[in-house]
Amino acid sequence: MQTKYSYWVFREALSAKDRNKVKRIANQSGYRNASVKDKSGNPQEPDKKVRNTDAAFSSDQYLYDLLCPFVHTANESAGWKYDLDWYEAVQIARYKKNQHYAWHRDGAGDHFGVCDGKVRKISLVACLSNGYVGGDLELALQDQEKEKGVEILYPEMKVGDVIVFPAFVFHRSTSITKGTKYSAAMWCL
């Protein structure tokens, strides 16, 4: 699938107060070793080569009130115009030294990419911290593991930035080499 805009970025969109509240919500929810789902949507045992991070999940209304306006603005402004009517629990991830998340996509964009009877259409990632090295978000329109020479997009993310992109876009977080990275992710169906 080709779109005019592969992603939409909001710079310095989250205040320090908002970022700290999101991290407090994550601490209250509790971090655990993050896993991935198989093609049927069932959690798999974590494979550290694919994903090595801790994550907390929350459906606190504050998170939706904070993040949903970015999704709706990007969906309209980028011309995607997906019909959205449901949001999964927000994931707050914590990446420490040597932790990463390999190339993946959050949804296939078709009925084969079903989650709870719905299709993931849009993904959001918010940068909640600074003071770390590595942990770069990279995007690609094709699977990096299968296709060589695919163009990689490097949307430089700084603390407070929010990026929104179609769920079929491949992406990864490179390995942290110093410090701790916090990010929030939301999937829109």
Tab-separated table of C-alpha atoms in Angstrom:
chain	number	residue	atom	x	y	z
A	1	MET	CA	0.000	0.000	0.000
A	2	GLN	CA	1.318	3.448	-0.861
A	3	THR	CA	0.313	6.655	0.869
A	4	LYS	CA	1.454	10.230	0.270
A	5	TYR	CA	2.696	10.489	3.864
A	6	SER	CA	4.376	7.534	5.570
A	7	TYR	CA	4.184	9.243	8.961
A	8	TRP	CA	3.117	12.442	10.693
A	9	VAL	CA	5.204	14.035	13.482
A	10	PHE	CA	4.175	16.474	16.207
A	11	ARG	CA	7.259	18.206	17.629
A	12	GLU	CA	7.506	19.033	21.349
A	13	ALA	CA	3.861	17.994	21.695
A	14	LEU	CA	3.955	16.509	25.203
A	15	SER	CA	4.884	18.684	28.157
A	16	ALA	CA	7.174	17.493	30.959
A	17	LYS	CA	4.097	17.325	33.204
A	18	ASP	CA	2.295	15.028	30.740
A	19	ARG	CA	5.364	12.824	30.194
A	20	ASN	CA	5.883	12.403	33.935
A	21	LYS	CA	2.224	11.529	34.478
A	22	VAL	CA	2.391	8.851	31.751
A	23	LYS	CA	5.458	7.330	33.458
A	24	ARG	CA	3.667	7.407	36.841
A	25	ILE	CA	0.707	5.560	35.309
A	26	ALA	CA	3.140	2.957	33.940
A	27	ASN	CA	4.765	2.513	37.357
A	28	GLN	CA	1.324	2.018	38.925
A	29	SER	CA	0.417	-0.556	36.248
A	30	GLY	CA	3.751	-2.348	36.668
A	31	TYR	CA	6.427	-3.117	34.095
A	32	ARG	CA	6.976	-6.682	32.909
A	33	ASN	CA	9.040	-8.393	30.238
A	34	ALA	CA	7.363	-7.490	26.950
A	35	SER	CA	6.275	-10.206	24.543
A	36	VAL	CA	5.023	-10.266	20.967
A	37	LYS	CA	1.916	-11.908	19.518
A	38	ASP	CA	1.871	-14.665	16.922
A	39	LYS	CA	-0.149	-14.385	13.704
A	40	SER	CA	-3.264	-15.533	15.573
A	41	GLY	CA	-2.877	-12.779	18.173
A	42	ASN	CA	-1.700	-15.082	20.961
A	43	PRO	CA	1.196	-13.949	23.182
A	44	GLN	CA	4.473	-15.774	22.563
A	45	GLU	CA	7.357	-16.394	24.898
A	46	PRO	CA	9.668	-13.388	24.568
A	47	ASP	CA	12.446	-13.852	22.003
A	48	LYS	CA	15.247	-11.506	23.101
A	49	LYS	CA	16.527	-11.343	19.501
A	50	VAL	CA	13.203	-9.835	18.410
A	51	ARG	CA	12.124	-7.856	21.439
A	52	ASN	CA	14.043	-7.116	24.596
A	53	THR	CA	12.256	-4.487	26.672
A	54	ASP	CA	9.931	-4.015	29.612
A	55	ALA	CA	6.411	-2.691	29.159
A	56	ALA	CA	3.417	-1.606	31.183
A	57	PHE	CA	-0.114	-1.395	29.800
A	58	SER	CA	-2.885	0.926	30.866
A	59	SER	CA	-6.375	1.949	29.785
A	60	ASP	CA	-6.333	5.034	32.008
A	61	GLN	CA	-8.635	7.618	30.382
A	62	TYR	CA	-5.973	10.296	30.812
A	63	LEU	CA	-3.805	8.484	28.237
A	64	TYR	CA	-6.570	8.413	25.627
A	65	ASP	CA	-7.460	12.061	26.281
A	66	LEU	CA	-3.789	12.968	25.817
A	67	LEU	CA	-2.955	10.837	22.751
A	68	CYS	CA	-6.137	10.448	20.680
A	69	PRO	CA	-6.149	14.051	19.377
A	70	PHE	CA	-2.765	13.392	17.732
A	71	VAL	CA	-4.171	10.316	16.001
A	72	HIS	CA	-7.239	12.144	14.716
A	73	THR	CA	-5.232	15.158	13.504
A	74	ALA	CA	-2.644	12.982	11.722
A	75	ASN	CA	-5.323	10.726	10.211
A	76	GLU	CA	-7.040	13.757	8.694
A	77	SER	CA	-3.970	15.872	7.838
A	78	ALA	CA	-2.055	13.007	6.195
A	79	GLY	CA	-5.125	12.079	4.157
A	80	TRP	CA	-5.301	8.508	5.469
A	81	LYS	CA	-8.899	9.013	6.656
A	82	TYR	CA	-9.156	5.625	8.352
A	83	ASP	CA	-12.429	4.893	10.114
A	84	LEU	CA	-11.298	4.504	13.740
A	85	ASP	CA	-13.591	3.397	16.523
A	86	TRP	CA	-11.494	1.552	19.107
A	87	TYR	CA	-8.118	1.839	20.845
A	88	GLU	CA	-6.092	-0.855	22.535
A	89	ALA	CA	-4.518	-0.343	25.954
A	90	VAL	CA	-1.608	2.094	25.801
A	91	GLN	CA	1.820	0.498	26.144
A	92	ILE	CA	4.526	2.360	28.016
A	93	ALA	CA	7.898	0.780	27.203
A	94	ARG	CA	11.157	1.072	29.088
A	95	TYR	CA	14.356	0.298	27.176
A	96	LYS	CA	17.566	-0.109	29.173
A	97	LYS	CA	21.120	-0.703	27.911
A	98	ASN	CA	21.242	-3.311	25.097
A	99	GLN	CA	17.440	-3.497	24.865
A	100	HIS	CA	15.691	-3.073	21.503
A	101	TYR	CA	12.714	-4.068	19.350
A	102	ALA	CA	13.544	-5.562	15.918
A	103	TRP	CA	11.778	-4.812	12.633
A	104	HIS	CA	8.041	-5.442	12.879
A	105	ARG	CA	4.724	-3.934	11.956
A	106	ASP	CA	1.758	-3.473	14.229
A	107	GLY	CA	-0.865	-4.591	11.720
A	108	ALA	CA	-1.106	-5.901	8.190
A	109	GLY	CA	-3.821	-3.418	7.214
A	110	ASP	CA	-6.174	-6.165	6.055
A	111	HIS	CA	-8.529	-8.758	7.507
A	112	PHE	CA	-5.565	-11.081	8.126
A	113	GLY	CA	-4.220	-8.554	10.680
A	114	VAL	CA	-7.203	-8.860	13.007
A	115	CYS	CA	-6.973	-8.023	16.706
A	116	ASP	CA	-10.022	-8.653	18.875
A	117	GLY	CA	-12.156	-8.780	15.725
A	118	LYS	CA	-10.803	-5.487	14.401
A	119	VAL	CA	-7.884	-4.391	12.220
A	120	ARG	CA	-5.057	-2.211	13.551
A	121	LYS	CA	-5.004	0.791	11.250
A	122	ILE	CA	-2.838	3.441	12.906
A	123	SER	CA	0.078	3.335	15.354
A	124	LEU	CA	1.314	6.124	17.608
A	125	VAL	CA	4.659	6.385	19.389
A	126	ALA	CA	5.483	9.153	21.875
A	127	CYS	CA	9.001	9.891	23.123
A	128	LEU	CA	8.822	10.312	26.907
A	129	SER	CA	12.490	10.780	27.819
A	130	ASN	CA	15.907	12.045	26.816
A	131	GLY	CA	19.417	11.368	28.092
A	132	TYR	CA	19.811	8.026	26.310
A	133	VAL	CA	21.972	6.974	23.360
A	134	GLY	CA	20.654	4.610	20.683
A	135	GLY	CA	17.012	3.630	20.739
A	136	ASP	CA	16.371	5.320	17.411
A	137	LEU	CA	12.997	4.806	15.776
A	138	GLU	CA	13.408	3.720	12.160
A	139	LEU	CA	10.621	3.150	9.616
A	140	ALA	CA	10.463	1.206	6.353
A	141	LEU	CA	7.621	0.550	3.926
A	142	GLN	CA	8.843	-2.998	3.252
A	143	ASP	CA	10.143	-5.779	5.465
A	144	GLN	CA	13.840	-5.165	6.115
A	145	GLU	CA	14.414	-8.818	6.941
A	146	LYS	CA	13.173	-10.019	3.521
A	147	GLU	CA	13.940	-7.128	1.167
A	148	LYS	CA	17.461	-5.789	0.761
A	149	GLY	CA	18.046	-2.202	-0.332
A	150	VAL	CA	14.757	-0.938	1.102
A	151	GLU	CA	14.711	2.754	1.964
A	152	ILE	CA	14.802	3.383	5.701
A	153	LEU	CA	13.202	6.531	7.087
A	154	TYR	CA	14.813	8.188	10.100
A	155	PRO	CA	12.307	10.511	11.782
A	156	GLU	CA	14.474	12.034	14.490
A	157	MET	CA	12.469	11.747	17.709
A	158	LYS	CA	13.195	14.010	20.647
A	159	VAL	CA	11.642	14.163	24.086
A	160	GLY	CA	8.003	15.256	23.806
A	161	ASP	CA	7.653	14.327	20.127
A	162	VAL	CA	4.756	12.179	18.919
A	163	ILE	CA	4.764	10.231	15.646
A	164	VAL	CA	1.722	8.649	14.007
A	165	PHE	CA	1.891	6.202	11.091
A	166	PRO	CA	-0.193	3.514	9.369
A	167	ALA	CA	0.063	0.206	11.253
A	168	PHE	CA	1.351	-1.606	8.145
A	169	VAL	CA	4.601	0.430	8.208
A	170	PHE	CA	7.588	-1.625	9.383
A	171	HIS	CA	9.515	-0.054	12.236
A	172	ARG	CA	12.048	-0.794	14.942
A	173	SER	CA	13.773	0.701	17.957
A	174	THR	CA	17.531	0.241	17.758
A	175	SER	CA	19.521	-0.982	20.746
A	176	ILE	CA	20.119	1.380	23.653
A	177	THR	CA	23.824	1.916	24.295
A	178	LYS	CA	23.545	4.318	27.234
A	179	GLY	CA	20.770	5.473	29.567
A	180	THR	CA	17.090	4.509	29.615
A	181	LYS	CA	14.460	5.296	26.979
A	182	TYR	CA	10.749	5.591	27.786
A	183	SER	CA	8.104	5.616	25.065
A	184	ALA	CA	4.353	5.233	24.812
A	185	ALA	CA	2.617	3.345	21.997
A	186	MET	CA	-1.038	3.200	21.056
A	187	TRP	CA	-2.808	1.164	18.390
A	188	CYS	CA	-5.958	2.439	16.763
A	189	LEU	CA	-8.531	0.151	15.187
